[in-house]
Amino acid sequence: CEFLKNLNVLYLSNNKISDKGVEYCAKCYFLKSLTSLYLKSNNSSKKTIKRCIKNNKTIFPKLSTLYYS
């Protein structure tokens, strides 16, 4: 996924992303340039998003905006 290494904003809202999908995204080192991530209206829980993404500053050091519900 070399072509994603400079990606700043990722819109994944209104998809059917499960908790497992969120967990996978949280491990994607190639997304480390993200500054904004949109995960609204998916099949993932707020608890999983907070645990995997919001608290994961090592994978997403530049993330300043996270939208989920």
PDB file of C-alpha atoms in Angstrom:
ATOM      1  CA  CYS A   1       0.000   0.000   0.000  1.00  0.00           C
ATOM      2  CA  GLU A   2       2.829   2.364  -0.807  1.00  0.00           C
ATOM      3  CA  PHE A   3       0.453   4.687  -2.687  1.00  0.00           C
ATOM      4  CA  LEU A   4      -1.463   5.428   0.551  1.00  0.00           C
ATOM      5  CA  LYS A   5       1.529   6.599   2.570  1.00  0.00           C
ATOM      6  CA  ASN A   6       0.842  10.306   1.864  1.00  0.00           C
ATOM      7  CA  LEU A   7      -2.929  10.125   2.399  1.00  0.00           C
ATOM      8  CA  ASN A   8      -4.133  12.856   4.794  1.00  0.00           C
ATOM      9  CA  VAL A   9      -7.924  12.452   4.866  1.00  0.00           C
ATOM     10  CA  LEU A  10      -9.841   9.182   4.702  1.00  0.00           C
ATOM     11  CA  TYR A  11     -13.648   9.074   4.434  1.00  0.00           C
ATOM     12  CA  LEU A  12     -15.027   5.686   5.389  1.00  0.00           C
ATOM     13  CA  SER A  13     -18.425   6.873   6.602  1.00  0.00           C
ATOM     14  CA  ASN A  14     -21.611   5.047   5.625  1.00  0.00           C
ATOM     15  CA  ASN A  15     -19.901   1.762   4.928  1.00  0.00           C
ATOM     16  CA  LYS A  16     -20.420  -1.500   6.726  1.00  0.00           C
ATOM     17  CA  ILE A  17     -17.097  -1.481   8.554  1.00  0.00           C
ATOM     18  CA  SER A  18     -17.220  -3.833  11.509  1.00  0.00           C
ATOM     19  CA  ASP A  19     -15.194  -3.818  14.707  1.00  0.00           C
ATOM     20  CA  LYS A  20     -12.791  -6.204  12.989  1.00  0.00           C
ATOM     21  CA  GLY A  21     -12.333  -3.717  10.138  1.00  0.00           C
ATOM     22  CA  VAL A  22     -11.575  -0.914  12.579  1.00  0.00           C
ATOM     23  CA  GLU A  23      -9.042  -3.129  14.332  1.00  0.00           C
ATOM     24  CA  TYR A  24      -7.379  -3.816  10.973  1.00  0.00           C
ATOM     25  CA  CYS A  25      -7.213  -0.104  10.100  1.00  0.00           C
ATOM     26  CA  ALA A  26      -5.576   0.585  13.447  1.00  0.00           C
ATOM     27  CA  LYS A  27      -2.698  -1.686  12.426  1.00  0.00           C
ATOM     28  CA  CYS A  28      -2.127  -0.114   8.991  1.00  0.00           C
ATOM     29  CA  TYR A  29       1.242   1.595   9.293  1.00  0.00           C
ATOM     30  CA  PHE A  30       0.839   2.956   5.763  1.00  0.00           C
ATOM     31  CA  LEU A  31      -1.935   5.274   7.018  1.00  0.00           C
ATOM     32  CA  LYS A  32       0.397   7.067   9.433  1.00  0.00           C
ATOM     33  CA  SER A  33       0.050  10.403   7.587  1.00  0.00           C
ATOM     34  CA  LEU A  34      -3.704  10.649   8.283  1.00  0.00           C
ATOM     35  CA  THR A  35      -4.813  13.896   9.845  1.00  0.00           C
ATOM     36  CA  SER A  36      -8.572  13.228   9.514  1.00  0.00           C
ATOM     37  CA  LEU A  37     -10.507   9.975   9.647  1.00  0.00           C
ATOM     38  CA  TYR A  38     -14.268   9.692   9.156  1.00  0.00           C
ATOM     39  CA  LEU A  39     -15.960   6.528  10.414  1.00  0.00           C
ATOM     40  CA  LYS A  40     -19.563   7.688  10.927  1.00  0.00           C
ATOM     41  CA  SER A  41     -22.520   5.358  10.352  1.00  0.00           C
ATOM     42  CA  ASN A  42     -20.718   2.034  10.243  1.00  0.00           C
ATOM     43  CA  ASN A  43     -21.229  -1.285  12.002  1.00  0.00           C
ATOM     44  CA  SER A  44     -18.436  -0.664  14.479  1.00  0.00           C
ATOM     45  CA  SER A  45     -18.843   0.229  18.117  1.00  0.00           C
ATOM     46  CA  LYS A  46     -17.695   3.490  19.679  1.00  0.00           C
ATOM     47  CA  LYS A  47     -15.791   1.435  22.222  1.00  0.00           C
ATOM     48  CA  THR A  48     -13.731  -0.281  19.528  1.00  0.00           C
ATOM     49  CA  ILE A  49     -13.029   2.971  17.697  1.00  0.00           C
ATOM     50  CA  LYS A  50     -11.853   4.645  20.895  1.00  0.00           C
ATOM     51  CA  ARG A  51      -9.712   1.661  21.866  1.00  0.00           C
ATOM     52  CA  CYS A  52      -8.128   1.088  18.465  1.00  0.00           C
ATOM     53  CA  ILE A  53      -7.937   4.460  16.762  1.00  0.00           C
ATOM     54  CA  LYS A  54      -8.473   7.345  19.136  1.00  0.00           C
ATOM     55  CA  ASN A  55      -5.916   6.044  21.613  1.00  0.00           C
ATOM     56  CA  ASN A  56      -3.419   4.841  19.034  1.00  0.00           C
ATOM     57  CA  LYS A  57      -1.061   7.792  18.563  1.00  0.00           C
ATOM     58  CA  THR A  58       1.785   5.491  17.556  1.00  0.00           C
ATOM     59  CA  ILE A  59       0.095   4.430  14.329  1.00  0.00           C
ATOM     60  CA  PHE A  60      -1.666   7.776  13.713  1.00  0.00           C
ATOM     61  CA  PRO A  61       0.709  10.412  15.126  1.00  0.00           C
ATOM     62  CA  LYS A  62      -0.772  13.227  13.004  1.00  0.00           C
ATOM     63  CA  LEU A  63      -4.461  12.390  13.532  1.00  0.00           C
ATOM     64  CA  SER A  64      -6.240  15.491  14.791  1.00  0.00           C
ATOM     65  CA  THR A  65      -9.803  14.845  13.568  1.00  0.00           C
ATOM     66  CA  LEU A  66     -11.783  11.654  14.153  1.00  0.00           C
ATOM     67  CA  TYR A  67     -15.496  11.522  13.382  1.00  0.00           C
ATOM     68  CA  TYR A  68     -17.532   8.519  14.459  1.00  0.00           C
ATOM     69  CA  SER A  69     -20.966   7.763  15.867  1.00  0.00           C
TER      70      SER A  69
END
